[in-house]
Amino acid sequence: MGWQRSFLGFFDARFDTDTGRKLVEKQVFKRLPPHTGWLHVFASLSLFLFISQTVTGILLLMYYRPTPEAAHKSIQYLTGEVQFGWLYRQVHAWGATLMIMALLLHMCRTYFMGAYKKPRELTWVTGVLLFIVTITFGFTGYLLPWNQIAFWATTVGTESAAKVPFIGHWLQYFLRGGDVVAGETLSRFFVVHVIILPWVLTGLVGLHLFLMRLNNLSSSKRVDESEEFPPETGIPFFPVHAAKEVSVLILLVAVLVTLSVLLPWEIGEPADPLSTPSHIKPEWYFLPSYQLLKYFEGPYGAFIGIIACTVPFVLLIVWPFVDRGKERHPRKRPLAVSIGLVGLVGALFLGWLGHVSETDINVFGQRYHIDLLGWPHKLADGEEGGGHDGAGGESAPGEH
Ligand code: HEM
């Protein structure tokens, strides 16, 4: 096309475009290791969701006001009056949940396929940091609508910080910007959420992708074997792998919009520091830590509880340096795979306990009250379960 030739000609006449073109072509037409498939799409889904969060976040910022008096009203205005405001608020809220899910799946994929092994230890370490930054995004963003649940969940969440040994009270004060959750906390969380974390995440994603490019994608061969593969056995990035990524991406957008329309996040009642709602629970990705902390009471117990919640993250960071085995294929790493599965099932179970604790559930027609610690208590017909929440755990399973 004439206009295209003259458009590109403009740049050709001024820059060394050949080098750039070759670089782009090298990336687009590169061959990926033969085992690259559908399980490799979660990384680009995470990247897409990060971009979507940035775009919808900027749109939200045009109307959001970070003060206790105006925050809740500004979200109400955005949802009720601004064109498509409800949609990008929902896409942002659901996008956060889906991004954490995509990250967990990407993490599982790289863990079980042994992709964290030499020479990709630092790719993994930057990945774990990315995960921690992403859940911190969730924690700080949750408070911004300044509704009852957000206010009280943040009060409870920052109370846990006080349990950190030696520096606990200082840490809690630092997080809240005072003794209680108030306007200062909102300002702090706002700044961290919209300025500090986006830059940290952008830098870390850049480093992560740079490291990934430097070492290319891992193969399923042993660490001490060459990762070279005959080019004809490799999967072409374009169009084969790119087509897989685009099709899953279309599905993701459909899921995101469907969830936004059918299961919208409520704005809730404005925060009221004088009235505590019952049963405040954090977001699903904090439920395992929330439940674990409940089993540790008293000054020493709380200390052990905080350590118990921190150890899994420290273990994740150092894992590539702990697991020095040479094999990558999951079938040849029974111990690492078992440890991963136990960790995964344990976290899911604790999360589920956190979710059902202090509620009544129905199992095959029999109603049970699940207490604070997750013990079930049989309920008689018409009985309400509220009275069984013994935090001391003195009642055995199946009692009552
Ligand atoms: C915003 C967050 C993240 C983004 C955008 C991202 C993006 C990517 C991309 C595009 C790749 C190459 C494709 C692939 O291997 O599937 C990759 C590779 C990798 N990522 Fe991530 N990632 C993120 C978080 C994480 C996390 C949380 C971990 C683990 C803790 C992780 C560990 C790895 C590893 C070990 C590789 C190398 C895989 C291989 O060579 O086969 N990443 N990442």
Short mmCIF file of C-alpha atoms and ligand atoms in Angstrom, two decimals:
data_model
loop_
_atom_site.label_atom_id
_atom_site.label_comp_id
_atom_site.label_asym_id
_atom_site.label_seq_id
_atom_site.Cartn_x
_atom_site.Cartn_y
_atom_site.Cartn_z
CA MET A 1 0.00 0.00 0.00
CA GLY A 2 1.25 3.43 -0.93
CA TRP A 3 0.58 5.21 2.37
CA GLN A 4 2.20 2.34 4.30
CA ARG A 5 5.34 2.51 2.14
CA SER A 6 5.66 6.26 2.60
CA PHE A 7 4.93 5.98 6.36
CA LEU A 8 7.65 3.34 6.86
CA GLY A 9 9.89 5.16 4.34
CA PHE A 10 9.82 8.22 6.63
CA PHE A 11 11.46 6.19 9.42
CA ASP A 12 13.74 4.17 7.05
CA ALA A 13 15.21 7.46 5.81
CA ARG A 14 16.03 8.61 9.33
CA PHE A 15 16.88 5.54 11.45
CA ASP A 16 18.59 2.16 11.19
CA THR A 17 15.21 0.39 11.07
CA ASP A 18 16.72 -2.82 9.68
CA THR A 19 18.25 -3.75 13.06
CA GLY A 20 14.96 -3.10 14.87
CA ARG A 21 12.98 -5.05 12.26
CA LYS A 22 15.34 -8.04 12.55
CA LEU A 23 15.05 -7.94 16.34
CA VAL A 24 11.24 -7.95 16.23
CA GLU A 25 11.22 -10.73 13.60
CA LYS A 26 13.60 -12.79 15.74
CA GLN A 27 11.17 -12.55 18.69
CA VAL A 28 8.03 -13.17 16.68
CA PHE A 29 9.30 -16.15 14.71
CA LYS A 30 11.45 -17.74 17.43
CA ARG A 31 10.94 -21.40 18.23
CA LEU A 32 9.90 -22.39 21.75
CA PRO A 33 10.94 -25.68 23.43
CA PRO A 34 8.92 -28.67 22.15
CA HIS A 35 6.95 -29.13 25.41
CA THR A 36 5.54 -25.55 25.28
CA GLY A 37 1.75 -25.73 25.29
CA TRP A 38 -1.50 -24.61 26.90
CA LEU A 39 -0.01 -24.59 30.40
CA HIS A 40 2.34 -21.82 29.28
CA VAL A 41 -0.46 -19.32 28.66
CA PHE A 42 -0.92 -18.21 32.30
CA ALA A 43 2.09 -15.88 32.18
CA SER A 44 0.70 -13.79 29.33
CA LEU A 45 -2.72 -13.79 31.03
CA SER A 46 -1.04 -12.31 34.12
CA LEU A 47 0.66 -9.71 31.94
CA PHE A 48 -2.59 -8.83 30.19
CA LEU A 49 -4.40 -8.49 33.53
CA PHE A 50 -1.65 -6.23 34.85
CA ILE A 51 -2.12 -3.96 31.82
CA SER A 52 -5.91 -4.08 32.22
CA GLN A 53 -5.57 -3.17 35.93
CA THR A 54 -3.40 -0.20 35.01
CA VAL A 55 -5.85 1.09 32.38
CA THR A 56 -9.00 0.64 34.52
CA GLY A 57 -7.12 2.01 37.55
CA ILE A 58 -6.30 5.22 35.67
CA LEU A 59 -9.97 5.55 34.64
CA LEU A 60 -11.08 5.06 38.27
CA LEU A 61 -8.58 7.68 39.43
CA MET A 62 -10.35 10.32 37.33
CA TYR A 63 -13.29 10.23 39.76
CA TYR A 64 -12.02 8.70 42.99
CA ARG A 65 -11.39 11.00 46.01
CA PRO A 66 -9.13 9.57 48.75
CA THR A 67 -10.75 11.08 51.87
CA PRO A 68 -13.09 9.46 54.42
CA GLU A 69 -15.80 12.03 53.60
CA ALA A 70 -15.64 11.70 49.82
CA ALA A 71 -14.28 8.21 48.97
CA HIS A 72 -17.52 6.23 49.27
CA LYS A 73 -19.58 8.98 47.58
CA SER A 74 -17.12 9.24 44.69
CA ILE A 75 -17.46 5.49 44.00
CA GLN A 76 -21.27 5.84 44.15
CA TYR A 77 -21.10 8.72 41.68
CA LEU A 78 -18.77 6.80 39.37
CA THR A 79 -21.04 3.75 39.39
CA GLY A 80 -24.34 5.60 39.04
CA GLU A 81 -23.56 8.65 36.90
CA VAL A 82 -20.39 8.15 34.87
CA GLN A 83 -20.74 6.43 31.48
CA PHE A 84 -19.41 2.85 31.79
CA GLY A 85 -18.05 3.76 35.24
CA TRP A 86 -19.76 0.66 36.72
CA LEU A 87 -18.06 -1.50 34.07
CA TYR A 88 -14.50 -0.40 34.61
CA ARG A 89 -14.95 -0.51 38.38
CA GLN A 90 -16.15 -4.12 38.11
CA VAL A 91 -13.43 -5.06 35.60
CA HIS A 92 -10.84 -3.62 38.02
CA ALA A 93 -12.26 -5.48 41.04
CA TRP A 94 -12.67 -8.83 39.24
CA GLY A 95 -9.37 -8.29 37.38
CA ALA A 96 -7.54 -8.28 40.73
CA THR A 97 -8.98 -11.66 41.67
CA LEU A 98 -8.31 -13.15 38.23
CA MET A 99 -4.76 -11.77 38.16
CA ILE A 100 -3.96 -13.50 41.45
CA MET A 101 -5.51 -16.73 40.12
CA ALA A 102 -3.48 -16.48 36.87
CA LEU A 103 -0.32 -15.84 38.90
CA LEU A 104 -0.96 -18.85 41.13
CA LEU A 105 -1.44 -21.04 38.04
CA HIS A 106 1.73 -19.62 36.42
CA MET A 107 3.59 -20.31 39.67
CA CYS A 108 2.28 -23.90 39.81
CA ARG A 109 3.26 -24.45 36.18
CA THR A 110 6.84 -23.25 36.71
CA TYR A 111 7.12 -25.11 40.03
CA PHE A 112 5.87 -28.49 38.85
CA MET A 113 7.82 -28.30 35.56
CA GLY A 114 11.04 -27.48 37.46
CA ALA A 115 11.47 -24.23 35.46
CA TYR A 116 12.93 -22.49 38.56
CA LYS A 117 16.12 -24.55 38.38
CA LYS A 118 19.52 -23.34 37.24
CA PRO A 119 19.96 -20.94 35.41
CA ARG A 120 16.47 -19.51 36.16
CA GLU A 121 16.63 -19.16 39.96
CA LEU A 122 16.43 -15.37 39.80
CA THR A 123 13.49 -15.47 37.38
CA TRP A 124 11.67 -17.44 40.08
CA VAL A 125 12.78 -15.09 42.89
CA THR A 126 11.53 -12.02 40.97
CA GLY A 127 8.32 -14.00 40.35
CA VAL A 128 7.73 -14.59 44.08
CA LEU A 129 8.34 -10.87 44.71
CA LEU A 130 5.80 -10.09 41.96
CA PHE A 131 3.27 -12.29 43.71
CA ILE A 132 3.85 -10.59 47.07
CA VAL A 133 3.51 -7.14 45.46
CA THR A 134 0.30 -8.23 43.72
CA ILE A 135 -1.40 -9.38 46.94
CA THR A 136 -0.27 -6.14 48.60
CA PHE A 137 -2.09 -4.36 45.76
CA GLY A 138 -5.18 -6.33 46.80
CA PHE A 139 -4.78 -5.44 50.48
CA THR A 140 -4.32 -1.70 49.89
CA GLY A 141 -7.01 -1.46 47.18
CA TYR A 142 -9.60 -3.15 49.37
CA LEU A 143 -9.75 -0.17 51.75
CA LEU A 144 -10.23 2.50 49.07
CA PRO A 145 -14.08 2.34 48.71
CA TRP A 146 -14.17 3.14 52.45
CA ASN A 147 -17.13 0.87 53.16
CA GLN A 148 -17.89 -1.07 56.33
CA ILE A 149 -16.31 -4.37 55.26
CA ALA A 150 -13.18 -2.65 53.91
CA PHE A 151 -12.78 -0.50 57.02
CA TRP A 152 -13.17 -3.38 59.46
CA ALA A 153 -11.17 -5.90 57.40
CA THR A 154 -8.31 -3.39 57.36
CA THR A 155 -8.70 -2.82 61.11
CA VAL A 156 -8.44 -6.59 61.72
CA GLY A 157 -5.64 -7.00 59.13
CA THR A 158 -3.51 -4.25 60.63
CA GLU A 159 -4.19 -5.67 64.12
CA SER A 160 -2.27 -8.80 63.03
CA ALA A 161 0.73 -6.57 62.32
CA ALA A 162 0.84 -5.70 66.05
CA LYS A 163 1.65 -9.38 66.73
CA VAL A 164 5.02 -9.13 64.97
CA PRO A 165 7.67 -9.49 67.71
CA PHE A 166 9.52 -6.37 68.94
CA ILE A 167 8.38 -3.98 66.20
CA GLY A 168 4.68 -4.97 66.13
CA HIS A 169 3.20 -1.81 67.64
CA TRP A 170 5.45 0.43 65.62
CA LEU A 171 4.53 -1.51 62.46
CA GLN A 172 0.82 -1.21 63.16
CA TYR A 173 1.17 2.54 63.76
CA PHE A 174 3.21 2.87 60.57
CA LEU A 175 0.58 1.03 58.50
CA ARG A 176 -2.35 2.96 59.98
CA GLY A 177 -0.68 6.35 60.20
CA GLY A 178 -2.07 6.55 63.75
CA ASP A 179 -3.57 4.40 66.50
CA VAL A 180 -6.72 3.54 64.57
CA VAL A 181 -7.74 3.14 60.94
CA ALA A 182 -8.72 6.67 59.81
CA GLY A 183 -8.18 9.25 57.06
CA GLU A 184 -4.40 8.92 57.46
CA THR A 185 -4.65 5.19 56.74
CA LEU A 186 -6.70 5.88 53.63
CA SER A 187 -4.08 8.40 52.34
CA ARG A 188 -1.30 5.91 52.99
CA PHE A 189 -3.02 3.00 51.32
CA PHE A 190 -3.97 5.23 48.40
CA VAL A 191 -0.39 6.40 47.80
CA VAL A 192 0.97 2.87 48.10
CA HIS A 193 -1.76 1.50 45.80
CA VAL A 194 -1.61 4.08 43.00
CA ILE A 195 2.00 5.29 43.07
CA ILE A 196 4.46 3.04 44.86
CA LEU A 197 3.22 -0.45 43.95
CA PRO A 198 2.57 0.26 40.23
CA TRP A 199 6.18 1.39 39.77
CA VAL A 200 7.58 -1.48 41.82
CA LEU A 201 5.49 -3.97 39.84
CA THR A 202 6.45 -2.40 36.49
CA GLY A 203 10.15 -2.59 37.39
CA LEU A 204 9.85 -6.17 38.62
CA VAL A 205 7.85 -7.30 35.56
CA GLY A 206 10.53 -5.70 33.33
CA LEU A 207 13.29 -7.51 35.20
CA HIS A 208 11.35 -10.79 35.18
CA LEU A 209 10.76 -10.63 31.41
CA PHE A 210 14.37 -9.57 30.77
CA LEU A 211 15.65 -12.59 32.74
CA MET A 212 13.19 -14.83 30.93
CA ARG A 213 14.46 -13.55 27.53
CA LEU A 214 18.07 -13.91 28.62
CA ASN A 215 17.68 -17.63 29.45
CA ASN A 216 14.81 -18.44 27.08
CA LEU A 217 12.06 -20.81 28.19
CA SER A 218 13.21 -23.89 30.05
CA SER A 219 13.11 -27.33 28.51
CA SER A 220 12.13 -30.51 30.36
CA LYS A 221 15.73 -31.80 30.22
CA ARG A 222 18.09 -32.29 33.18
CA VAL A 223 19.88 -29.20 34.48
CA ASP A 224 23.29 -30.57 33.38
CA GLU A 225 22.14 -31.31 29.81
CA SER A 226 22.15 -28.79 26.97
CA GLU A 227 18.77 -27.14 26.44
CA GLU A 228 19.33 -26.84 22.69
CA PHE A 229 16.69 -28.54 20.54
CA PRO A 230 16.58 -29.14 16.76
CA PRO A 231 14.71 -26.09 15.36
CA GLU A 232 12.23 -28.27 13.47
CA THR A 233 10.98 -29.81 16.75
CA GLY A 234 10.38 -26.39 18.37
CA ILE A 235 6.96 -24.70 18.59
CA PRO A 236 6.85 -21.50 16.48
CA PHE A 237 5.87 -18.58 18.73
CA PHE A 238 3.98 -17.07 15.79
CA PRO A 239 1.44 -18.27 14.78
CA VAL A 240 1.19 -21.51 16.83
CA HIS A 241 1.78 -20.43 20.44
CA ALA A 242 0.48 -16.88 19.86
CA ALA A 243 -2.84 -18.37 18.62
CA LYS A 244 -3.19 -20.37 21.86
CA GLU A 245 -2.47 -17.27 23.94
CA VAL A 246 -4.94 -15.11 22.00
CA SER A 247 -7.73 -17.70 22.22
CA VAL A 248 -7.33 -18.04 26.00
CA LEU A 249 -7.16 -14.26 26.26
CA ILE A 250 -10.49 -13.89 24.45
CA LEU A 251 -11.97 -16.41 26.89
CA LEU A 252 -10.53 -14.42 29.80
CA VAL A 253 -12.11 -11.17 28.57
CA ALA A 254 -15.45 -12.98 28.22
CA VAL A 255 -15.16 -14.32 31.79
CA LEU A 256 -14.16 -10.89 33.11
CA VAL A 257 -17.13 -9.13 31.52
CA THR A 258 -19.58 -11.91 32.46
CA LEU A 259 -18.49 -11.81 36.11
CA SER A 260 -18.70 -8.00 36.10
CA VAL A 261 -22.28 -8.08 34.80
CA LEU A 262 -23.66 -11.10 36.67
CA LEU A 263 -21.79 -10.89 39.98
CA PRO A 264 -21.04 -7.22 40.58
CA TRP A 265 -19.05 -6.19 43.65
CA GLU A 266 -21.31 -4.27 46.01
CA ILE A 267 -20.30 -0.78 47.11
CA GLY A 268 -21.63 -1.59 50.59
CA GLU A 269 -22.49 0.74 53.46
CA PRO A 270 -20.13 3.67 54.15
CA ALA A 271 -17.52 2.94 56.85
CA ASP A 272 -18.74 3.52 60.40
CA PRO A 273 -15.94 3.33 63.00
CA LEU A 274 -18.55 3.05 65.77
CA SER A 275 -20.37 -0.03 64.54
CA THR A 276 -18.50 -3.32 64.03
CA PRO A 277 -20.17 -5.72 61.60
CA SER A 278 -20.14 -9.40 62.61
CA HIS A 279 -17.90 -11.95 60.84
CA ILE A 280 -15.38 -9.80 59.01
CA LYS A 281 -13.31 -11.84 56.61
CA PRO A 282 -10.48 -10.87 54.32
CA GLU A 283 -10.29 -11.52 50.57
CA TRP A 284 -9.97 -15.19 49.53
CA TYR A 285 -6.20 -14.98 48.95
CA PHE A 286 -5.61 -13.97 52.58
CA LEU A 287 -7.93 -16.65 54.03
CA PRO A 288 -5.19 -19.31 54.56
CA SER A 289 -3.05 -16.88 56.65
CA TYR A 290 -6.18 -15.54 58.42
CA GLN A 291 -7.21 -19.06 59.43
CA LEU A 292 -3.68 -20.13 60.41
CA LEU A 293 -3.28 -17.13 62.74
CA LYS A 294 -6.38 -18.19 64.69
CA TYR A 295 -4.63 -21.31 66.04
CA PHE A 296 -2.03 -19.26 67.86
CA GLU A 297 -3.11 -17.38 70.96
CA GLY A 298 -1.26 -15.40 73.63
CA PRO A 299 2.00 -13.41 73.21
CA TYR A 300 4.18 -16.44 72.28
CA GLY A 301 1.41 -18.06 70.26
CA ALA A 302 0.90 -14.90 68.20
CA PHE A 303 4.65 -14.74 67.60
CA ILE A 304 4.67 -18.34 66.36
CA GLY A 305 1.56 -17.61 64.27
CA ILE A 306 3.26 -14.73 62.46
CA ILE A 307 6.30 -16.92 61.82
CA ALA A 308 4.04 -19.72 60.54
CA CYS A 309 2.46 -17.28 58.06
CA THR A 310 5.84 -15.90 56.91
CA VAL A 311 7.70 -19.20 56.50
CA PRO A 312 5.82 -20.32 53.33
CA PHE A 313 6.83 -17.06 51.55
CA VAL A 314 10.47 -17.31 52.70
CA LEU A 315 10.51 -20.97 51.60
CA LEU A 316 9.16 -19.98 48.19
CA ILE A 317 11.91 -17.38 47.73
CA VAL A 318 14.77 -19.70 48.69
CA TRP A 319 13.30 -22.84 47.12
CA PRO A 320 15.49 -22.89 43.93
CA PHE A 321 18.56 -22.82 46.20
CA VAL A 322 17.18 -25.57 48.48
CA ASP A 323 16.12 -27.97 45.71
CA ARG A 324 19.44 -28.67 43.99
CA GLY A 325 18.25 -31.85 42.19
CA LYS A 326 19.22 -32.03 38.52
CA GLU A 327 15.93 -33.35 37.14
CA ARG A 328 13.23 -31.05 35.75
CA HIS A 329 10.56 -33.51 34.66
CA PRO A 330 7.86 -33.82 37.37
CA ARG A 331 7.85 -37.64 37.16
CA LYS A 332 11.51 -37.71 38.13
CA ARG A 333 11.08 -35.33 41.13
CA PRO A 334 8.66 -37.21 43.41
CA LEU A 335 9.80 -35.40 46.59
CA ALA A 336 9.56 -31.83 45.22
CA VAL A 337 6.22 -32.63 43.56
CA SER A 338 4.85 -34.14 46.80
CA ILE A 339 6.00 -31.11 48.83
CA GLY A 340 4.34 -28.80 46.28
CA LEU A 341 1.09 -30.79 46.37
CA VAL A 342 0.99 -30.91 50.18
CA GLY A 343 1.58 -27.12 50.31
CA LEU A 344 -1.09 -26.48 47.72
CA VAL A 345 -3.73 -28.76 49.27
CA GLY A 346 -2.87 -27.41 52.76
CA ALA A 347 -3.34 -23.79 51.61
CA LEU A 348 -6.62 -24.66 49.86
CA PHE A 349 -7.90 -26.49 52.93
CA LEU A 350 -6.97 -23.67 55.32
CA GLY A 351 -8.54 -21.15 52.92
CA TRP A 352 -11.73 -23.21 52.81
CA LEU A 353 -11.80 -23.48 56.62
CA GLY A 354 -11.35 -19.70 56.82
CA HIS A 355 -14.24 -19.28 54.39
CA VAL A 356 -16.71 -21.55 56.20
CA SER A 357 -15.64 -20.70 59.76
CA GLU A 358 -18.36 -18.98 61.83
CA THR A 359 -21.06 -20.07 59.39
CA ASP A 360 -23.61 -22.88 59.25
CA ILE A 361 -23.23 -25.43 56.47
CA ASN A 362 -25.40 -28.24 55.20
CA VAL A 363 -23.82 -31.68 54.66
CA PHE A 364 -26.16 -34.35 53.28
CA GLY A 365 -29.20 -32.72 54.89
CA GLN A 366 -27.54 -32.31 58.33
CA ARG A 367 -26.73 -28.75 59.45
CA TYR A 368 -23.43 -27.99 61.16
CA HIS A 369 -22.10 -24.84 62.73
CA ILE A 370 -18.39 -24.37 61.90
CA ASP A 371 -16.71 -22.54 64.75
CA LEU A 372 -13.88 -20.01 64.62
CA LEU A 373 -11.22 -22.73 64.48
CA GLY A 374 -13.03 -24.78 61.84
CA TRP A 375 -14.52 -27.51 64.08
CA PRO A 376 -18.00 -28.65 63.01
CA HIS A 377 -20.85 -28.77 65.57
CA LYS A 378 -24.05 -30.64 64.76
CA LEU A 379 -27.13 -28.41 64.97
CA ALA A 380 -30.58 -29.51 66.05
CA ASP A 381 -33.54 -28.58 63.81
CA GLY A 382 -34.13 -24.82 63.87
CA GLU A 383 -31.05 -24.18 66.08
CA GLU A 384 -28.88 -21.17 65.23
CA GLY A 385 -25.13 -21.75 65.27
CA GLY A 386 -23.92 -18.42 66.66
CA GLY A 387 -23.22 -19.69 70.19
CA HIS A 388 -20.44 -22.18 69.41
CA ASP A 389 -17.57 -19.91 68.47
CA GLY A 390 -15.15 -21.03 71.18
CA ALA A 391 -11.80 -19.56 70.13
CA GLY A 392 -10.10 -21.74 72.75
CA GLY A 393 -11.00 -24.84 70.72
CA GLU A 394 -12.20 -26.65 73.85
CA SER A 395 -14.95 -28.51 71.99
CA ALA A 396 -14.05 -31.59 69.96
CA PRO A 397 -15.26 -32.24 66.40
CA GLY A 398 -18.74 -33.63 66.22
CA GLU A 399 -19.72 -32.46 69.74
CA HIS A 400 -23.04 -30.63 70.36
C1 HEM B 1 2.91 -9.98 37.10
C2 HEM B 1 3.45 -11.16 37.30
C3 HEM B 1 4.17 -12.04 36.28
C4 HEM B 1 4.28 -11.88 34.93
C5 HEM B 1 3.70 -10.78 34.07
C6 HEM B 1 5.09 -12.99 34.46
C7 HEM B 1 5.42 -13.20 33.12
C8 HEM B 1 6.18 -14.26 32.65
C9 HEM B 1 6.35 -14.61 31.27
C10 HEM B 1 5.70 -13.87 30.08
C11 HEM B 1 7.13 -15.71 31.21
C12 HEM B 1 7.48 -16.56 29.95
C13 HEM B 1 6.32 -17.53 29.63
C14 HEM B 1 6.20 -18.71 30.58
O1 HEM B 1 7.20 -19.20 31.07
O2 HEM B 1 5.09 -19.22 30.84
C15 HEM B 1 7.53 -16.04 32.56
C16 HEM B 1 8.40 -17.04 32.92
C17 HEM B 1 8.68 -17.43 34.22
N1 HEM B 1 8.06 -16.97 35.36
FE1 HEM B 1 6.76 -15.41 35.43
N2 HEM B 1 5.45 -13.79 35.51
C18 HEM B 1 4.90 -13.26 36.65
C19 HEM B 1 4.97 -13.79 37.92
C20 HEM B 1 5.67 -14.95 38.25
C21 HEM B 1 5.59 -15.63 39.52
C22 HEM B 1 4.67 -15.23 40.68
C23 HEM B 1 6.49 -16.69 39.46
C24 HEM B 1 6.82 -17.72 40.51
C25 HEM B 1 6.96 -17.50 41.76
C26 HEM B 1 7.11 -16.67 38.16
C27 HEM B 1 8.11 -17.53 37.75
C28 HEM B 1 8.55 -17.67 36.44
C29 HEM B 1 9.59 -18.59 35.98
C30 HEM B 1 10.42 -19.57 36.86
C31 HEM B 1 9.67 -18.44 34.59
C32 HEM B 1 10.60 -19.22 33.61
C33 HEM B 1 9.75 -20.28 32.98
C34 HEM B 1 10.48 -21.11 31.96
O3 HEM B 1 11.59 -20.79 31.58
O4 HEM B 1 9.86 -22.12 31.52
N3 HEM B 1 6.57 -15.62 37.45
N4 HEM B 1 6.90 -15.16 33.42
#
